[in-house]
mmCIF file of C-alpha atoms in Angstrom:
data_model
loop_
_atom_site.group_PDB
_atom_site.id
_atom_site.type_symbol
_atom_site.label_atom_id
_atom_site.label_comp_id
_atom_site.label_asym_id
_atom_site.label_seq_id
_atom_site.Cartn_x
_atom_site.Cartn_y
_atom_site.Cartn_z
ATOM 1 C CA UNK O 518 -10.376 -15.432 101.550
ATOM 2 C CA UNK O 519 -11.253 -18.345 103.764
ATOM 3 C CA UNK O 520 -9.806 -21.812 103.318
ATOM 4 C CA UNK O 521 -13.364 -23.126 103.850
ATOM 5 C CA UNK O 522 -15.528 -23.161 100.716
ATOM 6 C CA UNK O 523 -18.856 -22.177 102.274
ATOM 7 C CA UNK O 524 -20.913 -23.089 99.198
ATOM 8 C CA UNK O 525 -19.319 -26.520 98.749
ATOM 9 C CA UNK O 526 -19.598 -27.275 102.480
ATOM 10 C CA UNK O 527 -23.291 -26.346 102.585
ATOM 11 C CA UNK O 528 -24.017 -28.212 99.345
ATOM 12 C CA UNK O 529 -22.566 -31.481 100.603
ATOM 13 C CA UNK O 530 -24.157 -31.029 104.026
ATOM 14 C CA UNK O 531 -27.636 -30.423 102.576
ATOM 15 C CA UNK O 532 -27.222 -33.314 100.098
ATOM 16 C CA UNK O 533 -26.534 -35.641 103.013
ATOM 17 C CA UNK O 534 -29.257 -34.403 105.380
ATOM 18 C CA UNK O 535 -32.338 -33.365 103.361
ATOM 19 C CA UNK O 536 -35.249 -35.790 103.204
ATOM 20 C CA UNK O 537 -38.449 -35.101 101.296
ATOM 21 C CA UNK O 538 -41.448 -37.166 102.388
ATOM 22 C CA UNK O 539 -44.237 -36.759 99.853
ATOM 23 C CA UNK O 540 -47.981 -36.816 100.577
ATOM 24 C CA UNK O 541 -48.185 -40.544 99.779
ATOM 25 C CA UNK O 542 -45.455 -41.211 102.427
ATOM 26 C CA UNK O 543 -42.842 -42.115 99.805
ATOM 27 C CA UNK O 544 -39.418 -40.483 99.706
ATOM 28 C CA UNK O 545 -38.974 -37.806 97.072
ATOM 29 C CA UNK O 546 -35.875 -37.298 94.954
ATOM 30 C CA UNK O 547 -34.035 -34.063 95.716
ATOM 31 C CA UNK O 548 -30.968 -32.853 93.810
ATOM 32 C CA UNK O 549 -28.605 -30.495 95.648
ATOM 33 C CA UNK O 550 -26.001 -28.603 93.625
ATOM 34 C CA UNK O 551 -24.274 -25.268 93.143
ATOM 35 C CA UNK O 552 -25.931 -22.152 91.739
ATOM 36 C CA UNK O 553 -28.649 -22.391 89.098
ATOM 37 C CA UNK O 554 -31.749 -24.313 88.166
ATOM 38 C CA UNK O 555 -31.512 -27.219 85.736
ATOM 39 C CA UNK O 556 -34.987 -27.630 84.214
ATOM 40 C CA UNK O 557 -34.008 -30.982 82.693
ATOM 41 C CA UNK O 558 -33.093 -32.239 86.157
ATOM 42 C CA UNK O 559 -36.558 -31.349 87.457
ATOM 43 C CA UNK O 560 -38.118 -33.777 84.979
ATOM 44 C CA UNK O 561 -36.785 -36.702 87.025
ATOM 45 C CA UNK O 562 -36.433 -35.090 90.471
ATOM 46 C CA UNK O 563 -39.198 -33.772 92.733
ATOM 47 C CA UNK O 564 -37.141 -30.729 93.778
ATOM 48 C CA UNK O 565 -33.788 -29.094 93.227
ATOM 49 C CA UNK O 566 -31.870 -27.205 95.897
ATOM 50 C CA UNK O 567 -29.154 -24.829 94.731
ATOM 51 C CA UNK O 568 -26.535 -23.121 96.861
ATOM 52 C CA UNK O 569 -24.743 -19.919 95.838
ATOM 53 C CA UNK O 570 -22.738 -17.248 97.608
ATOM 54 C CA UNK O 571 -24.455 -13.879 98.095
ATOM 55 C CA UNK O 572 -21.620 -12.002 99.789
ATOM 56 C CA UNK O 573 -18.699 -12.446 102.180
ATOM 57 C CA UNK O 574 -17.225 -10.040 104.723
ATOM 58 C CA UNK O 575 -13.735 -10.861 106.026
ATOM 59 C CA UNK O 576 -13.090 -9.185 109.394
ATOM 60 C CA UNK O 577 -9.806 -8.964 111.253
ATOM 61 C CA UNK O 578 -10.067 -9.777 114.952
ATOM 62 C CA UNK O 579 -7.093 -7.917 116.373
ATOM 63 C CA UNK O 580 -4.229 -5.811 115.130
ATOM 64 C CA UNK O 581 -2.096 -8.730 113.967
ATOM 65 C CA UNK O 582 -4.918 -10.021 111.722
ATOM 66 C CA UNK O 583 -3.945 -13.547 112.721
ATOM 67 C CA UNK O 584 -7.492 -14.318 113.748
ATOM 68 C CA UNK O 585 -10.280 -13.566 111.283
ATOM 69 C CA UNK O 586 -14.039 -13.870 111.191
ATOM 70 C CA UNK O 587 -15.500 -14.606 107.768
ATOM 71 C CA UNK O 588 -19.230 -13.794 107.673
ATOM 72 C CA UNK O 589 -20.965 -15.225 104.621
ATOM 73 C CA UNK O 590 -24.464 -14.747 103.244
ATOM 74 C CA UNK O 591 -25.112 -17.789 101.074
ATOM 75 C CA UNK O 592 -28.354 -18.102 99.114
ATOM 76 C CA UNK O 593 -30.163 -21.437 99.108
ATOM 77 C CA UNK O 594 -32.919 -21.828 96.525
ATOM 78 C CA UNK O 595 -35.580 -24.524 96.372
ATOM 79 C CA UNK O 596 -36.956 -25.134 92.865
ATOM 80 C CA UNK O 597 -40.094 -27.197 92.202
ATOM 81 C CA UNK O 598 -42.214 -27.574 89.068
ATOM 82 C CA UNK O 599 -45.851 -28.509 89.017
ATOM 83 C CA UNK O 600 -46.326 -32.154 88.196
ATOM 84 C CA UNK O 601 -49.971 -32.934 87.589
ATOM 85 C CA UNK O 602 -51.352 -29.927 89.454
ATOM 86 C CA UNK O 603 -50.211 -26.639 90.899
ATOM 87 C CA UNK O 604 -51.249 -27.848 94.352
ATOM 88 C CA UNK O 605 -48.746 -30.727 94.234
ATOM 89 C CA UNK O 606 -45.915 -28.303 93.359
ATOM 90 C CA UNK O 607 -46.950 -25.960 96.158
ATOM 91 C CA UNK O 608 -47.152 -28.890 98.603
ATOM 92 C CA UNK O 609 -43.646 -30.094 97.761
ATOM 93 C CA UNK O 610 -42.309 -26.545 98.003
ATOM 94 C CA UNK O 611 -43.885 -26.151 101.461
ATOM 95 C CA UNK O 612 -42.363 -29.449 102.600
ATOM 96 C CA UNK O 613 -38.961 -28.400 101.267
ATOM 97 C CA UNK O 614 -39.265 -25.004 102.966
ATOM 98 C CA UNK O 615 -39.889 -26.743 106.297
ATOM 99 C CA UNK O 616 -37.099 -29.263 105.648
ATOM 100 C CA UNK O 617 -34.459 -26.613 104.875
ATOM 101 C CA UNK O 618 -35.410 -24.727 108.055
ATOM 102 C CA UNK O 619 -35.326 -27.942 110.113
ATOM 103 C CA UNK O 620 -31.959 -29.152 108.801
ATOM 104 C CA UNK O 621 -30.234 -25.787 109.233
ATOM 105 C CA UNK O 622 -31.688 -25.020 112.658
ATOM 106 C CA UNK O 623 -30.999 -28.481 114.090
ATOM 107 C CA UNK O 624 -27.371 -28.349 112.914
ATOM 108 C CA UNK O 625 -26.400 -24.699 113.466
ATOM 109 C CA UNK O 626 -23.074 -25.549 115.068
ATOM 110 C CA UNK O 627 -22.482 -29.029 113.620
ATOM 111 C CA UNK O 628 -21.448 -28.306 110.034
ATOM 112 C CA UNK O 629 -17.725 -29.075 109.605
ATOM 113 C CA UNK O 630 -15.641 -25.960 108.971
ATOM 114 C CA UNK O 631 -18.472 -23.535 109.736
ATOM 115 C CA UNK O 632 -18.726 -22.251 113.308
ATOM 116 C CA UNK O 633 -22.379 -21.208 113.055
ATOM 117 C CA UNK O 634 -25.097 -21.026 110.406
ATOM 118 C CA UNK O 635 -28.699 -19.841 110.579
ATOM 119 C CA UNK O 636 -31.622 -18.970 108.320
ATOM 120 C CA UNK O 637 -31.980 -15.189 108.212
ATOM 121 C CA UNK O 638 -34.938 -14.930 105.836
ATOM 122 C CA UNK O 639 -36.768 -16.558 102.967
ATOM 123 C CA UNK O 640 -39.093 -15.399 100.221
ATOM 124 C CA UNK O 641 -41.042 -16.880 97.328
ATOM 125 C CA UNK O 642 -39.787 -15.882 93.889
ATOM 126 C CA UNK O 643 -41.987 -17.877 91.497
ATOM 127 C CA UNK O 644 -41.610 -18.111 87.721
ATOM 128 C CA UNK O 645 -45.170 -18.185 86.411
ATOM 129 C CA UNK O 646 -44.298 -16.787 82.973
ATOM 130 C CA UNK O 647 -43.056 -20.229 81.866
ATOM 131 C CA UNK O 648 -44.849 -23.560 81.433
ATOM 132 C CA UNK O 649 -44.796 -25.566 83.605
ATOM 133 C CA UNK O 650 -44.641 -23.064 86.455
ATOM 134 C CA UNK O 651 -41.451 -23.042 88.526
ATOM 135 C CA UNK O 652 -42.065 -22.534 92.229
ATOM 136 C CA UNK O 653 -38.967 -21.067 93.874
ATOM 137 C CA UNK O 654 -38.192 -20.190 97.469
ATOM 138 C CA UNK O 655 -34.980 -18.284 98.174
ATOM 139 C CA UNK O 656 -33.377 -18.577 101.614
ATOM 140 C CA UNK O 657 -30.713 -16.189 102.872
ATOM 141 C CA UNK O 658 -28.395 -17.800 105.398
ATOM 142 C CA UNK O 659 -25.731 -16.269 107.599
ATOM 143 C CA UNK O 660 -22.536 -18.223 108.251
ATOM 144 C CA UNK O 661 -19.645 -17.540 110.601
ATOM 145 C CA UNK O 662 -16.231 -19.079 109.983
ATOM 146 C CA UNK O 663 -13.258 -18.389 112.281
ATOM 147 C CA UNK O 664 -9.858 -18.661 110.699
ATOM 148 C CA UNK O 665 -6.365 -18.422 112.137
ATOM 149 C CA UNK O 666 -3.697 -17.160 109.761
ATOM 150 C CA UNK O 667 0.019 -17.600 110.427
ATOM 151 C CA UNK O 668 1.673 -14.206 110.793
ATOM 152 C CA UNK O 669 5.149 -13.945 109.250
#
């Protein structure tokens, strides 16, 4: 396995670079953490971004296996609840969708420890069976990490 923790690296990078500008031009509060939704957190934050690892493929680049390519498929989820009206939740989700795309695409090769990252796809996976509704957008990313292993 890679010495780079893809999830931790992406979590700290997104925490540092995401900005949510709400409709009234104020800055929104966004929590970025590992894995799953914290509904209590959404009572005080406008959105929560979670990062989890979908899968990892570790490829050997050569017969000695000294050079490796680790291809990861992390999942980034944006969680928003409706505050006041469903339209406000949808608006914040749309802004967060655009912000995640912007931050990843502007920094494809600038994330420390990760050679390249890009958004592969995203989809809406809403929870409307609970009150208040939870608007969720799931992004699938693709990461490439090159690693050199000492051969003994």
